[in-house]
Amino acid sequence: MVKQKKWNSGYFLYLLLILAILLVYHKIPEFDFINYDDPDYITNNQIVQLGVSLRGLKLAFTTFHVANWHPLTWVSHMIDCHFFGINSGMHHLSSLLFHIINSVLLMFIFYKMTNAKWKSFLIALLFAAHPMHVESVVWISERKDVLSAFFWMLTILFYLRYAQKPDFRKYVAVPLCFILALLSKPMVVTLPFVLLILDFWPL
């Protein structure tokens, strides 16, 4: 019976975290594209506006654009355009969805590593609502940030599972998610050093 109560309170904190994010970003569907980078990424980018296509996928993986090589980010914009056209509100909601998932994953990861439920919640809440994240969530061209964070969190989650109970399939999932994170944003190259720090504490 006590165990069931722990699960219920845990679910409540996840729900509270999601509600806090929605409270902060509830006006996001009303926002438009902006004139900085958004034209290069979406509004003036005919390849992206065509949605998912073989030509678009080829260009995403073989060319640099806007001084970056992040093919998965391009693909995510193509998927949005495929389903929503250039409806800015829906593009914003896609980024918000990634931010919500990332925040929930962060809380889950810290809870699994430390077994400190409330502290994990507060860390995730700080990550979710901190003003420094507004640009990443609200600026559509920063999709690369929330997308790479998603695969970053998955990399850490699979590494945690592998460290707790080594298994080849869990091990393979770690570099796979790391590669997907790199394909979203090259800055994720620092992630292996984070894993080394986690080995020191708390793993």
Coordinates of C-alpha atoms in Angstrom, one line a residue:
M1 CA 0.0 0.0 0.0
V2 CA 2.9 2.4 0.8
K3 CA 4.5 1.6 -2.5
Q4 CA 1.4 2.5 -4.4
K5 CA 1.3 5.9 -2.6
K6 CA 4.9 6.6 -3.7
W7 CA 3.9 5.9 -7.3
N8 CA 0.8 8.2 -7.0
S9 CA 2.8 11.1 -5.6
G10 CA 5.4 10.6 -8.3
Y11 CA 2.8 10.9 -11.0
F12 CA 1.4 14.0 -9.3
L13 CA 4.8 15.7 -9.5
Y14 CA 5.2 14.8 -13.2
L15 CA 1.7 16.3 -13.8
L16 CA 2.6 19.4 -11.7
L17 CA 5.8 19.8 -13.8
I18 CA 3.8 19.6 -17.0
L19 CA 1.2 22.1 -15.8
A20 CA 4.0 24.5 -14.7
I21 CA 5.4 24.4 -18.3
L22 CA 2.0 25.0 -19.8
L23 CA 1.5 27.9 -17.5
V24 CA 4.7 29.5 -18.6
Y25 CA 4.3 28.8 -22.3
H26 CA 0.5 28.8 -22.7
K27 CA 0.6 31.7 -25.2
I28 CA 3.1 30.1 -27.5
P29 CA 0.6 29.1 -30.3
E30 CA -0.1 32.8 -30.8
F31 CA 3.5 33.6 -31.7
D32 CA 4.7 34.1 -35.2
F33 CA 7.9 33.4 -37.0
I34 CA 10.6 36.1 -36.6
N35 CA 13.0 37.7 -39.1
Y36 CA 16.1 36.2 -37.6
D37 CA 17.1 32.7 -39.0
D38 CA 13.4 31.6 -39.4
P39 CA 13.4 32.7 -43.0
D40 CA 16.5 30.5 -43.7
Y41 CA 15.1 27.6 -41.8
I42 CA 11.5 27.7 -42.8
T43 CA 9.6 30.7 -44.3
N44 CA 12.0 31.2 -47.2
N45 CA 13.2 27.7 -47.5
Q46 CA 11.4 26.0 -50.3
I47 CA 13.0 22.6 -49.7
V48 CA 11.8 22.5 -46.1
Q49 CA 8.3 23.8 -47.0
L50 CA 7.9 20.8 -49.4
G51 CA 7.8 18.6 -46.4
V52 CA 9.5 15.2 -46.2
S53 CA 11.0 14.3 -49.6
L54 CA 14.0 12.3 -50.9
R55 CA 15.5 15.5 -52.2
G56 CA 15.1 17.2 -48.9
L57 CA 16.5 14.3 -46.9
K58 CA 19.5 14.1 -49.3
L59 CA 20.3 17.8 -48.9
A60 CA 19.8 17.6 -45.1
F61 CA 22.5 15.0 -44.8
T62 CA 24.9 16.2 -47.4
T63 CA 25.0 20.0 -47.2
F64 CA 25.8 22.7 -44.7
H65 CA 23.2 25.4 -44.4
V66 CA 23.0 28.5 -42.1
A67 CA 26.6 27.6 -41.0
N68 CA 25.4 24.3 -39.4
W69 CA 25.2 20.6 -40.2
H70 CA 22.3 19.2 -38.3
P71 CA 20.3 16.9 -40.6
L72 CA 17.8 15.7 -37.9
T73 CA 16.9 19.3 -37.2
W74 CA 16.1 19.9 -40.8
V75 CA 14.1 16.7 -40.9
S76 CA 12.0 17.8 -37.9
H77 CA 11.2 21.1 -39.7
M78 CA 10.3 19.2 -42.8
I79 CA 7.9 17.0 -40.8
D80 CA 6.2 20.1 -39.3
C81 CA 5.8 21.6 -42.8
H82 CA 4.6 18.3 -44.1
F83 CA 1.7 18.2 -41.6
F84 CA 1.1 21.9 -40.7
G85 CA 2.5 23.9 -43.6
I86 CA 3.9 27.2 -42.3
N87 CA 1.4 27.5 -39.4
S88 CA 3.8 29.1 -36.9
G89 CA 1.6 28.1 -33.9
M90 CA 2.0 24.4 -34.7
H91 CA 5.7 24.7 -35.2
H92 CA 5.9 26.4 -31.8
L93 CA 3.8 23.6 -30.2
S94 CA 6.2 21.0 -31.6
S95 CA 9.1 22.6 -29.9
L96 CA 7.0 22.9 -26.7
L97 CA 6.2 19.2 -26.8
F98 CA 9.9 18.4 -27.0
H99 CA 10.6 20.7 -24.0
I100 CA 7.9 19.0 -21.9
I101 CA 9.3 15.6 -22.7
N102 CA 12.8 16.7 -22.0
S103 CA 11.8 18.1 -18.6
V104 CA 9.9 15.0 -17.6
L105 CA 12.9 12.8 -18.7
L106 CA 15.2 15.0 -16.6
M107 CA 13.1 14.5 -13.5
F108 CA 12.9 10.8 -14.2
I109 CA 16.6 10.5 -14.7
F110 CA 17.6 12.4 -11.5
Y111 CA 15.0 10.4 -9.5
K112 CA 16.4 7.1 -10.8
M113 CA 20.0 8.2 -10.0
T114 CA 19.4 9.7 -6.6
N115 CA 16.0 8.4 -5.3
A116 CA 15.3 12.0 -4.2
K117 CA 11.9 12.7 -5.5
W118 CA 11.3 16.3 -4.5
K119 CA 14.9 17.4 -5.3
S120 CA 14.5 15.8 -8.8
F121 CA 11.3 17.7 -9.2
L122 CA 12.8 21.0 -8.3
I123 CA 15.8 20.5 -10.6
A124 CA 13.4 19.6 -13.5
L125 CA 11.2 22.6 -12.7
L126 CA 14.2 24.9 -12.7
F127 CA 15.2 23.5 -16.1
A128 CA 11.7 23.7 -17.5
A129 CA 10.9 27.3 -16.4
H130 CA 14.2 29.1 -16.3
P131 CA 14.2 32.2 -18.5
M132 CA 17.4 31.0 -20.3
H133 CA 15.3 28.3 -21.9
V134 CA 12.7 30.7 -23.4
E135 CA 14.8 31.2 -26.6
S136 CA 15.2 27.5 -27.1
V137 CA 11.5 26.8 -26.8
V138 CA 9.9 29.9 -28.4
W139 CA 12.3 30.6 -31.2
I140 CA 11.5 28.1 -33.9
S141 CA 15.0 28.2 -35.4
E142 CA 16.2 26.8 -32.0
R143 CA 14.5 23.5 -32.6
K144 CA 18.0 22.1 -32.8
D145 CA 18.4 22.8 -29.1
V146 CA 15.2 21.0 -27.8
L147 CA 15.7 18.2 -30.3
S148 CA 19.3 17.6 -29.3
A149 CA 18.3 17.8 -25.6
F150 CA 15.8 15.0 -26.2
F151 CA 18.4 12.6 -27.5
W152 CA 20.8 13.9 -24.8
M153 CA 18.3 12.8 -22.1
L154 CA 17.8 9.4 -23.8
T155 CA 21.5 8.9 -24.0
I156 CA 21.9 9.5 -20.2
L157 CA 18.8 7.4 -19.5
F158 CA 20.2 4.4 -21.4
Y159 CA 23.6 4.9 -19.9
L160 CA 22.0 4.9 -16.4
R161 CA 20.2 1.6 -17.2
Y162 CA 23.4 0.1 -18.6
A163 CA 25.4 1.1 -15.5
Q164 CA 22.8 -0.4 -13.2
K165 CA 22.5 -3.6 -15.1
P166 CA 25.0 -4.1 -17.9
D167 CA 23.5 -5.5 -21.1
F168 CA 24.7 -5.3 -24.7
R169 CA 21.4 -4.0 -26.0
K170 CA 21.4 -1.2 -23.5
Y171 CA 25.0 -0.4 -24.3
V172 CA 24.2 -0.1 -28.1
A173 CA 21.4 2.3 -27.3
V174 CA 23.9 4.7 -25.7
P175 CA 26.0 5.5 -28.8
L176 CA 23.0 5.3 -31.0
C177 CA 21.1 8.1 -29.1
F178 CA 24.4 10.0 -28.8
I179 CA 24.7 10.0 -32.6
L180 CA 21.1 11.1 -33.1
A181 CA 21.9 14.0 -30.7
L182 CA 24.9 15.0 -32.7
L183 CA 22.8 14.9 -35.9
S184 CA 20.5 17.4 -34.2
K185 CA 23.2 19.8 -32.9
P186 CA 27.0 19.3 -33.0
M187 CA 27.5 20.9 -29.6
V188 CA 26.4 17.6 -28.0
V189 CA 30.0 16.4 -28.6
T190 CA 30.6 17.3 -24.9
L191 CA 28.1 14.6 -23.8
P192 CA 30.7 11.7 -23.2
F193 CA 32.4 13.9 -20.6
V194 CA 29.1 14.3 -18.8
L195 CA 28.8 10.5 -18.7
L196 CA 32.3 10.3 -17.1
I197 CA 31.1 12.8 -14.5
L198 CA 28.0 10.7 -13.8
D199 CA 30.4 7.7 -13.3
F200 CA 32.0 9.7 -10.5
W201 CA 28.7 10.8 -9.1
P202 CA 26.1 9.5 -8.5
L203 CA 26.7 6.2 -10.4

